[in-house]
Short mmCIF file of C-alpha atoms and ligand atoms in Angstrom, two decimals:
data_model
loop_
_atom_site.label_atom_id
_atom_site.label_comp_id
_atom_site.label_asym_id
_atom_site.label_seq_id
_atom_site.Cartn_x
_atom_site.Cartn_y
_atom_site.Cartn_z
CA MET A 144 -0.50 17.84 -20.22
CA LYS A 145 1.91 21.21 -20.37
CA VAL A 146 1.50 24.01 -18.23
CA LEU A 147 2.87 27.12 -18.68
CA VAL A 148 3.41 29.64 -15.30
CA ILE A 149 3.17 33.48 -16.00
CA GLY A 150 5.75 35.51 -14.13
CA GLY A 151 8.89 35.10 -11.63
CA GLY A 152 8.76 35.67 -8.08
CA GLY A 153 7.43 33.92 -4.66
CA ARG A 154 4.20 33.00 -5.92
CA GLU A 155 5.16 31.42 -8.81
CA HIS A 156 8.35 29.39 -7.23
CA ALA A 157 5.01 28.07 -5.37
CA LEU A 158 2.32 28.07 -8.57
CA VAL A 159 5.73 25.87 -10.62
CA TRP A 160 5.38 23.18 -7.32
CA LYS A 161 1.91 23.27 -6.10
CA LEU A 162 1.65 22.05 -10.26
CA LYS A 163 4.34 20.08 -10.98
CA GLN A 164 2.97 17.53 -8.29
CA SER A 165 -0.56 17.22 -10.56
CA PRO A 166 -0.58 13.48 -11.69
CA LYS A 167 -2.12 15.67 -14.69
CA VAL A 168 1.12 17.47 -15.78
CA THR A 169 4.52 17.15 -17.95
CA GLU A 170 5.86 20.08 -18.86
CA VAL A 171 6.42 22.63 -16.13
CA TYR A 172 7.42 26.18 -18.37
CA CYS A 173 7.78 29.28 -16.46
CA ALA A 174 8.18 33.14 -17.88
CA PRO A 175 10.55 34.15 -17.79
CA GLY A 176 10.85 32.14 -14.53
CA ASN A 177 14.16 32.69 -11.27
CA ALA A 178 17.02 29.66 -10.66
CA GLY A 179 15.03 27.98 -8.26
CA ILE A 180 12.13 27.40 -11.71
CA ALA A 181 14.77 26.57 -13.59
CA GLN A 182 15.93 23.68 -11.30
CA MET A 183 11.71 22.64 -11.56
CA ALA A 184 10.68 23.43 -15.15
CA THR A 185 11.75 24.47 -18.17
CA CYS A 186 12.59 28.54 -17.81
CA VAL A 187 11.48 30.62 -21.13
CA ASN A 188 13.38 34.05 -21.26
CA VAL A 189 10.37 36.55 -22.24
CA GLY A 190 9.06 38.78 -19.98
CA ALA A 191 5.69 38.73 -17.67
CA GLU A 192 4.08 41.95 -19.96
CA ASP A 193 5.00 40.74 -23.66
CA ILE A 194 1.78 38.84 -24.64
CA ASP A 195 2.39 38.80 -27.92
CA GLY A 196 6.04 36.86 -27.05
CA LEU A 197 4.24 35.36 -24.50
CA LEU A 198 1.66 34.11 -27.00
CA LYS A 199 3.90 32.39 -29.05
CA VAL A 200 5.19 30.96 -26.50
CA ALA A 201 2.14 28.65 -25.89
CA LEU A 202 1.91 28.23 -29.92
CA GLU A 203 5.13 27.20 -30.55
CA LYS A 204 5.42 24.69 -27.16
CA GLY A 205 1.61 23.86 -27.77
CA ILE A 206 0.75 24.42 -24.29
CA ASP A 207 -2.48 23.53 -22.66
CA LEU A 208 -2.89 25.42 -19.65
CA THR A 209 -1.47 28.49 -19.21
CA VAL A 210 -1.57 29.25 -14.93
CA VAL A 211 -1.03 33.63 -14.49
CA GLY A 212 1.00 34.97 -11.46
CA PRO A 213 1.63 38.71 -11.34
CA GLU A 214 -1.78 41.07 -12.76
CA ALA A 215 0.54 43.71 -14.87
CA PRO A 216 -0.15 40.51 -18.20
CA LEU A 217 -4.41 40.47 -16.80
CA ILE A 218 -4.24 43.61 -16.85
CA ALA A 219 -3.17 44.54 -20.00
CA GLY A 220 -5.13 41.72 -21.71
CA LEU A 221 -3.64 39.40 -21.65
CA GLY A 222 -7.03 36.57 -21.07
CA GLU A 223 -8.65 37.40 -23.80
CA LYS A 224 -5.47 37.65 -26.39
CA PHE A 225 -4.90 33.81 -24.98
CA ARG A 226 -8.63 32.90 -25.43
CA GLU A 227 -8.83 34.36 -28.47
CA ALA A 228 -6.04 32.32 -29.91
CA GLY A 229 -8.13 29.36 -28.63
CA LEU A 230 -5.45 28.23 -25.32
CA LYS A 231 -6.71 28.02 -22.02
CA VAL A 232 -5.78 30.39 -19.01
CA PHE A 233 -5.58 30.51 -14.90
CA GLY A 234 -6.56 34.40 -14.89
CA PRO A 235 -9.73 37.24 -15.57
CA ARG A 236 -10.01 39.12 -18.35
CA ARG A 237 -9.11 42.50 -19.42
CA ARG A 238 -12.35 43.33 -17.13
CA ALA A 239 -12.76 41.65 -14.31
CA ALA A 240 -9.15 42.80 -13.55
CA GLU A 241 -9.98 45.62 -13.12
CA ILE A 242 -11.05 45.70 -9.83
CA GLU A 243 -7.72 45.54 -9.48
CA GLY A 244 -6.13 47.59 -11.95
CA SER A 245 -8.24 50.75 -11.48
CA LYS A 246 -9.23 51.52 -7.57
CA ALA A 247 -11.88 53.45 -7.99
CA LEU A 248 -14.10 51.27 -10.09
CA ALA A 249 -13.16 48.49 -7.42
CA LYS A 250 -14.80 51.42 -4.90
CA GLU A 251 -17.66 51.44 -7.45
CA ILE A 252 -18.41 48.74 -6.92
CA MET A 253 -18.44 47.52 -3.42
CA ILE A 254 -20.50 51.04 -3.30
CA LYS A 255 -23.13 49.98 -5.47
CA TYR A 256 -23.19 45.69 -4.88
CA ASN A 257 -23.25 46.95 -1.17
CA ILE A 258 -19.94 45.13 0.04
CA PRO A 259 -18.84 47.09 3.72
CA THR A 260 -15.69 49.16 2.45
CA ALA A 261 -14.18 52.48 3.75
CA LYS A 262 -15.78 56.01 3.41
CA TYR A 263 -13.91 57.31 -0.02
CA ALA A 264 -14.37 60.36 -2.17
CA LYS A 265 -12.57 60.20 -6.16
CA PHE A 266 -10.42 63.17 -7.50
CA THR A 267 -9.62 64.33 -11.18
CA GLU A 268 -7.42 67.40 -10.13
CA ALA A 269 -5.31 67.31 -7.02
CA GLY A 270 -6.56 71.30 -5.90
CA ALA A 271 -10.26 69.20 -4.44
CA ALA A 272 -8.71 66.66 -3.48
CA ILE A 273 -6.47 69.32 -0.98
CA ASP A 274 -9.51 70.33 -0.36
CA TYR A 275 -10.47 67.73 0.73
CA ILE A 276 -7.77 66.05 3.18
CA LYS A 277 -7.78 69.85 4.96
CA THR A 278 -11.78 68.80 5.17
CA ASN A 279 -11.51 65.55 6.93
CA GLY A 280 -8.61 65.93 8.65
CA ALA A 281 -5.41 62.81 9.47
CA PRO A 282 -4.83 59.67 9.22
CA ILE A 283 -5.83 59.60 5.76
CA VAL A 284 -5.03 57.29 3.16
CA VAL A 285 -4.55 59.18 -1.08
CA LYS A 286 -4.38 55.96 -3.28
CA ALA A 287 -2.95 56.06 -6.67
CA ASP A 288 -6.42 54.47 -8.91
CA GLY A 289 -3.82 52.25 -10.85
CA LEU A 290 -0.67 49.86 -10.86
CA ALA A 291 2.31 51.58 -8.37
CA ALA A 292 4.03 48.62 -8.35
CA GLY A 293 2.07 48.52 -4.71
CA LYS A 294 3.69 51.72 -3.92
CA GLY A 295 0.35 53.53 -4.66
CA VAL A 296 -1.12 53.75 -1.25
CA ILE A 297 -0.06 55.93 1.10
CA VAL A 298 -1.32 56.45 4.37
CA ALA A 299 -1.26 59.93 6.13
CA MET A 300 -0.28 60.21 9.97
CA ASP A 301 -0.90 63.85 9.56
CA GLU A 302 -2.37 66.06 6.29
CA GLU A 303 0.67 67.15 5.41
CA THR A 304 1.75 63.71 4.37
CA ALA A 305 -1.50 62.84 2.99
CA ILE A 306 -0.82 66.72 0.83
CA ASN A 307 2.30 65.50 -0.41
CA ALA A 308 0.86 62.59 -1.93
CA VAL A 309 -1.52 63.85 -3.97
CA LYS A 310 1.32 66.16 -5.16
CA ASP A 311 3.59 63.21 -5.67
CA ILE A 312 1.04 61.58 -7.14
CA MET A 313 -1.24 64.05 -9.21
CA GLU A 314 1.19 66.65 -10.55
CA SER A 315 5.51 65.34 -10.09
CA LYS A 316 3.17 61.65 -11.64
CA VAL A 317 5.54 59.35 -9.62
CA PHE A 318 3.25 56.57 -10.51
CA GLY A 319 2.84 57.89 -13.43
CA GLU A 320 -0.49 57.87 -15.56
CA SER A 321 -2.34 56.02 -12.25
CA GLY A 322 -1.83 58.66 -10.67
CA ASN A 323 -4.21 60.60 -13.27
CA ILE A 324 -7.06 59.93 -10.62
CA VAL A 325 -7.08 59.74 -7.20
CA VAL A 326 -8.67 58.15 -4.49
CA ILE A 327 -8.44 59.09 -1.10
CA GLU A 328 -10.54 57.33 1.58
CA GLU A 329 -11.30 56.87 5.92
CA TYR A 330 -8.44 55.36 7.69
CA LEU A 331 -9.89 52.25 9.48
CA GLU A 332 -8.87 50.53 12.42
CA GLY A 333 -7.81 47.16 12.73
CA GLU A 334 -6.21 44.11 12.34
CA GLU A 335 -4.98 43.39 8.10
CA VAL A 336 -6.37 39.31 6.29
CA SER A 337 -5.85 38.36 2.57
CA ILE A 338 -8.55 35.53 1.45
CA LEU A 339 -8.05 34.54 -1.07
CA ALA A 340 -10.23 32.77 -3.19
CA PHE A 341 -11.50 29.93 -6.07
CA THR A 342 -13.76 31.13 -8.65
CA ASP A 343 -15.60 30.10 -11.48
CA GLY A 344 -17.81 33.74 -11.81
CA GLU A 345 -20.35 31.85 -10.12
CA THR A 346 -19.64 29.33 -7.01
CA VAL A 347 -16.98 30.55 -4.75
CA VAL A 348 -15.06 28.77 -2.32
CA PRO A 349 -12.49 30.48 -0.17
CA MET A 350 -8.91 29.20 -0.06
CA VAL A 351 -8.23 28.89 4.06
CA PRO A 352 -7.09 32.34 5.63
CA SER A 353 -3.31 34.74 5.58
CA GLN A 354 -1.93 36.71 6.73
CA ASP A 355 0.84 39.35 5.62
CA HIS A 356 2.71 41.82 6.39
CA LYS A 357 3.78 45.16 4.74
CA ARG A 358 5.72 46.59 6.74
CA VAL A 359 9.94 45.85 6.45
CA PHE A 360 11.22 45.96 9.95
CA ASP A 361 9.56 44.72 13.16
CA GLY A 362 6.49 45.27 15.32
CA ASP A 363 5.20 46.23 11.54
CA GLU A 364 7.60 49.64 10.72
CA GLY A 365 8.93 50.83 7.96
CA PRO A 366 7.37 51.24 4.55
CA ASN A 367 5.06 49.90 3.07
CA THR A 368 6.41 46.64 0.48
CA GLY A 369 5.37 44.02 -1.71
CA GLY A 370 5.52 41.43 1.53
CA MET A 371 7.93 40.46 4.20
CA GLY A 372 6.37 37.66 5.26
CA ALA A 373 2.76 35.92 5.39
CA TYR A 374 1.17 32.70 7.76
CA SER A 375 -1.32 30.95 7.54
CA PRO A 376 -4.56 30.31 9.11
CA ALA A 377 -5.60 33.48 10.67
CA PRO A 378 -6.53 33.00 13.71
CA VAL A 379 -7.76 37.08 13.48
CA TYR A 380 -10.40 35.05 10.77
CA THR A 381 -13.36 33.11 12.75
CA PRO A 382 -15.47 30.77 11.46
CA GLU A 383 -17.57 34.17 12.61
CA LEU A 384 -15.45 36.32 10.63
CA HIS A 385 -15.68 33.61 6.96
CA GLU A 386 -19.36 33.54 6.89
CA THR A 387 -19.33 37.47 7.06
CA ALA A 388 -16.80 37.73 4.30
CA LEU A 389 -18.17 34.64 1.74
CA ARG A 390 -21.72 36.42 2.08
CA ASP A 391 -20.74 40.36 2.41
CA ILE A 392 -18.52 40.23 1.16
CA LEU A 393 -16.74 37.72 -2.05
CA ILE A 394 -20.38 36.04 -3.30
CA PRO A 395 -21.79 39.85 -3.48
CA THR A 396 -18.30 40.81 -5.14
CA ILE A 397 -18.63 37.85 -8.20
CA LYS A 398 -22.31 38.25 -8.95
CA GLY A 399 -21.58 42.28 -8.31
CA MET A 400 -18.67 42.07 -11.25
CA ALA A 401 -21.35 39.55 -13.75
CA ALA A 402 -23.98 41.72 -13.11
CA GLU A 403 -21.53 44.99 -14.41
CA GLY A 404 -20.79 42.82 -17.66
CA ARG A 405 -16.86 41.98 -16.05
CA HIS A 406 -17.65 37.62 -15.69
CA TYR A 407 -15.28 36.86 -13.14
CA GLU A 408 -12.71 33.77 -13.05
CA GLY A 409 -9.48 32.78 -12.06
CA VAL A 410 -8.18 33.40 -8.60
CA ILE A 411 -9.84 37.02 -6.39
CA TYR A 412 -8.25 38.69 -3.34
CA ALA A 413 -10.36 40.45 -0.75
CA GLY A 414 -8.03 41.90 1.74
CA LEU A 415 -9.79 43.10 4.31
CA MET A 416 -9.13 45.13 7.43
CA VAL A 417 -10.93 43.38 10.18
CA THR A 418 -11.99 46.62 11.74
CA LYS A 419 -14.39 47.25 14.91
CA ASP A 420 -17.27 47.73 12.48
CA GLY A 421 -16.98 43.60 11.34
CA PRO A 422 -14.90 43.33 8.14
CA LYS A 423 -14.03 45.91 4.37
CA VAL A 424 -12.55 45.25 2.00
CA LEU A 425 -9.26 47.93 1.92
CA GLU A 426 -7.99 46.43 -2.02
CA TYR A 427 -8.81 44.00 -4.80
CA ASN A 428 -6.41 41.84 -6.60
CA ALA A 429 -7.09 39.21 -8.84
CA ARG A 430 -4.48 37.17 -8.64
CA PHE A 431 -3.13 34.94 -6.34
CA GLY A 432 -1.08 36.96 -3.48
CA ASP A 433 2.93 37.30 -2.87
CA PRO A 434 3.97 35.76 -0.50
CA GLU A 435 0.69 34.45 0.85
CA THR A 436 -0.01 31.56 -1.92
CA GLN A 437 4.03 30.13 -0.39
CA ALA A 438 2.31 29.36 2.69
CA VAL A 439 -1.58 29.04 1.61
CA LEU A 440 -0.43 26.45 -1.44
CA VAL A 441 1.97 24.09 0.60
CA ARG A 442 -1.75 23.66 3.08
CA LEU A 443 -4.15 23.00 -1.34
CA GLY A 444 -4.03 19.15 -0.52
CA THR A 445 -5.92 19.20 -4.21
CA ASP A 446 -4.65 18.67 -7.40
CA LEU A 447 -4.90 21.87 -8.66
CA VAL A 448 -4.95 21.92 -12.25
CA GLU A 449 -8.51 19.75 -11.31
CA ILE A 450 -9.91 23.08 -9.30
CA ILE A 451 -8.09 25.02 -12.43
CA GLU A 452 -10.31 22.67 -14.92
CA ALA A 453 -13.37 22.36 -12.99
CA ILE A 454 -13.61 26.83 -12.70
CA LEU A 455 -12.76 26.81 -16.76
CA ASP A 456 -15.25 24.44 -17.44
CA LYS A 457 -18.06 26.34 -14.15
CA ARG A 458 -18.14 23.47 -12.42
CA LEU A 459 -15.78 24.36 -8.91
CA ALA A 460 -19.30 23.44 -6.67
CA GLU A 461 -18.27 20.06 -8.29
CA VAL A 462 -14.64 19.98 -6.41
CA ASP A 463 -14.32 18.77 -3.07
CA ILE A 464 -10.66 21.23 -2.39
CA LYS A 465 -9.51 19.52 1.30
CA TRP A 466 -6.28 21.67 2.84
CA SER A 467 -3.96 20.16 5.39
CA ASN A 468 -4.88 20.90 9.59
CA GLN A 469 -0.66 22.10 9.64
CA ALA A 470 -0.60 25.52 9.69
CA ALA A 471 2.27 27.69 7.07
CA VAL A 472 4.57 30.23 7.63
CA CYS A 473 6.71 32.72 4.99
CA VAL A 474 9.75 34.24 5.51
CA VAL A 475 10.34 35.85 2.99
CA MET A 476 14.47 36.87 2.90
CA ALA A 477 15.47 39.93 0.26
CA SER A 478 17.97 42.56 -0.26
CA SER A 479 19.54 44.84 1.60
CA GLY A 480 18.05 48.41 1.18
CA TYR A 481 14.63 47.51 -0.11
CA PRO A 482 12.11 48.71 -0.53
CA GLY A 483 14.31 51.08 -2.01
CA ASP A 484 18.18 50.34 -3.78
CA PHE A 485 19.18 47.27 -3.25
CA ALA A 486 22.87 45.46 -3.85
CA LYS A 487 22.89 42.72 -6.73
CA GLY A 488 24.41 39.47 -7.40
CA LYS A 489 25.71 38.89 -4.02
CA VAL A 490 26.53 34.58 -4.13
CA ILE A 491 23.54 32.94 -2.21
CA LYS A 492 24.89 29.49 0.05
CA GLY A 493 22.98 27.41 2.20
CA LEU A 494 20.71 26.77 -0.08
CA GLU A 495 20.14 22.91 -0.32
CA GLU A 496 20.81 22.89 3.69
CA ALA A 497 17.63 24.48 3.91
CA ASN A 498 16.07 23.10 1.41
CA LYS A 499 16.24 19.98 3.29
CA VAL A 500 13.85 22.01 6.82
CA GLY A 501 11.26 24.17 4.26
CA ILE A 502 10.44 24.30 1.30
CA VAL A 503 12.91 27.66 -0.39
CA PHE A 504 10.24 29.32 -3.13
CA HIS A 505 13.56 31.24 -5.04
CA ALA A 506 11.67 35.79 -5.61
CA GLY A 507 14.14 38.08 -7.42
CA THR A 508 17.09 35.01 -7.07
CA LYS A 509 19.33 33.94 -10.89
CA GLY A 510 21.27 31.49 -11.97
CA GLN A 511 25.83 32.25 -12.50
CA GLY A 512 27.73 29.59 -13.47
CA ASP A 513 27.91 27.35 -10.59
CA GLU A 514 25.97 29.39 -7.99
CA ILE A 515 22.69 30.95 -7.10
CA VAL A 516 23.14 35.07 -6.98
CA THR A 517 20.53 37.14 -5.66
CA SER A 518 19.02 39.70 -8.28
CA GLY A 519 16.00 41.07 -6.83
CA GLY A 520 14.48 43.07 -3.73
CA ARG A 521 12.52 40.17 -2.61
CA VAL A 522 15.23 37.23 -2.82
CA LEU A 523 13.61 33.89 -1.22
CA GLY A 524 10.67 32.68 0.30
CA VAL A 525 11.29 30.04 3.08
CA THR A 526 8.39 28.27 4.04
CA ALA A 527 7.75 25.38 6.45
CA LEU A 528 4.33 23.44 7.09
CA GLY A 529 4.20 22.91 11.05
CA ASP A 530 1.89 20.88 12.76
CA SER A 531 0.82 24.96 14.13
CA ILE A 532 2.22 28.12 13.66
CA LYS A 533 4.57 27.81 16.66
CA ASP A 534 6.13 24.83 15.26
CA ALA A 535 5.74 26.40 11.64
CA ILE A 536 8.01 29.29 12.56
CA ASP A 537 10.06 27.52 14.14
CA ASN A 538 10.45 25.27 11.47
CA ALA A 539 10.88 28.49 8.70
CA TYR A 540 13.18 30.24 10.50
CA ARG A 541 15.69 27.08 11.72
CA ALA A 542 15.06 26.48 7.72
CA VAL A 543 16.28 30.83 7.33
CA GLY A 544 18.98 30.05 9.97
CA LYS A 545 21.12 27.84 7.20
CA ILE A 546 20.47 31.05 4.12
CA SER A 547 23.12 33.13 3.97
CA PHE A 548 24.03 35.73 1.38
CA GLU A 549 26.05 39.66 2.20
CA GLY A 550 22.97 42.30 2.84
CA MET A 551 21.03 39.78 3.54
CA GLN A 552 17.61 41.23 5.60
CA TYR A 553 14.45 39.42 6.83
CA ARG A 554 11.94 40.38 9.44
CA LYS A 555 12.41 38.08 13.18
CA ASP A 556 8.57 38.59 13.99
CA ILE A 557 7.06 36.90 10.96
CA GLY A 558 3.66 35.09 12.35
CA TYR A 559 3.22 36.41 16.01
CA ARG A 560 1.32 38.23 16.15
CA SER A 561 -1.20 34.92 16.25
CA LEU A 562 1.53 34.12 18.79
CA ASN A 563 0.17 36.87 20.84
CA ARG A 564 -4.03 36.20 20.53
P1 LIG B 80 -3.43 48.17 -0.30
O1 LIG B 80 -3.05 47.86 -1.49
O2 LIG B 80 -4.91 49.30 -0.98
O3 LIG B 80 -3.65 46.83 0.32
O4 LIG B 80 -2.90 49.24 0.33
C1 LIG B 80 -1.94 48.59 1.39
C2 LIG B 80 -1.51 48.61 3.21
O5 LIG B 80 -2.21 49.93 3.15
C3 LIG B 80 -2.92 48.00 2.93
O6 LIG B 80 -2.17 46.42 2.96
C4 LIG B 80 -2.98 48.48 4.84
O7 LIG B 80 -2.58 48.16 5.46
C5 LIG B 80 -3.24 50.18 4.24
N1 LIG B 80 -4.47 50.88 4.19
C6 LIG B 80 -5.40 50.84 2.81
N2 LIG B 80 -5.92 51.70 2.73
C7 LIG B 80 -6.24 51.51 4.12
C8 LIG B 80 -7.29 52.05 5.27
N3 LIG B 80 -8.73 52.73 4.36
N4 LIG B 80 -7.09 52.15 6.47
C9 LIG B 80 -6.29 51.51 7.11
N5 LIG B 80 -5.22 51.22 6.00
C10 LIG B 80 -5.34 51.03 5.03
N1 LIG B 81 1.53 40.75 -0.98
C1 LIG B 81 0.01 41.64 -0.89
C2 LIG B 81 0.06 41.41 -2.43
O1 LIG B 81 0.49 39.64 -3.39
O2 LIG B 81 -0.80 42.09 -3.44
#
């Protein structure tokens, strides 16, 4: 079987790594990929959002299965285009992926199907949004409705920050059309956990839980990023919480989507806040998380292709999905300046040594002659397993210690919160 993975970050490297292990897979292609992916798959220089270009590649190479990493192509309708062309694709169709593409839609579905989430209001005009903020006060959360590369959520600890966020989003249009609508939400306190689940639209099978570290600096300080690291399992996610999340969140979400004519198949990601009143949904993603996937897939004991085929045939209930009891930690090594402007083209050293200790998933890297250089904000996702979270942390940081590039920055406290529990 020939597989095409779409995307070029750490998540996609982890997907390629896992798919390569399937006895059913003969060849893996990745568009556009990165320098690490190029060591185990054939990279094709077509962007993840160039749907026509990707379709052409899939047809020309005789691809049997396409696995989509990022959300943008799903929300742009890749799922429909590929299926219409008779291709198998793992990822929801546009109408289902909109649960990530529109925060207002996600909130409407949650309210309609009684899925626990923060109270909210939706606005199409800045004036009304600002009045609402003044009435409700801070802390309060302002969200651009559409996609904003992970930057569309402003957790405002004071009114002025919230009002400025509304002005930036709705008047200055810093996220373009994504800011035509804003969602303003109650501020929730608690610990976050990411639940990724496989679903064929009927059966929902959660993966092992993971936790992401969104802030750039140690101790969860500084601006939000795409994710500076992840670990799995997440001790906050107890067996009781699992039951609640499955019964009150994941199953009603998939059933609700079906009732809305938005049949969902693929991976659904629920970002939860574990509050004193139980888990509440912060967001949905229509795909694997990044970097959660790196920490989750290294624990998956079942052939991913077998799971995907079962989903596409609507027989997920028949598959016994196994997970390793080991813990996994992924430490993201980023370029200096990230999540703001960052330098590129810095030579990365020590990758081979690091790969003897852990698994180095590449994110923003590219080949330059015989060398591998930085080419993105998040550069590497250095991942390791261990018999406990502590061992996994030690192993991941031992691997990190082998790597160097100019200006590298990474958090020193990935996974530590779970040690303090
Ligand atoms: P999102 O992209 O919706 O996950 O939001 C990004 C981050 O903002 C989340 O991971 C949370 O840390 C934070 N956040 C989002 N919504 C809320 C909320 N209602 N209360 C507190 N924090 C939030
Ligand atoms: N790590 C957060 C996300 O993938 O959206």
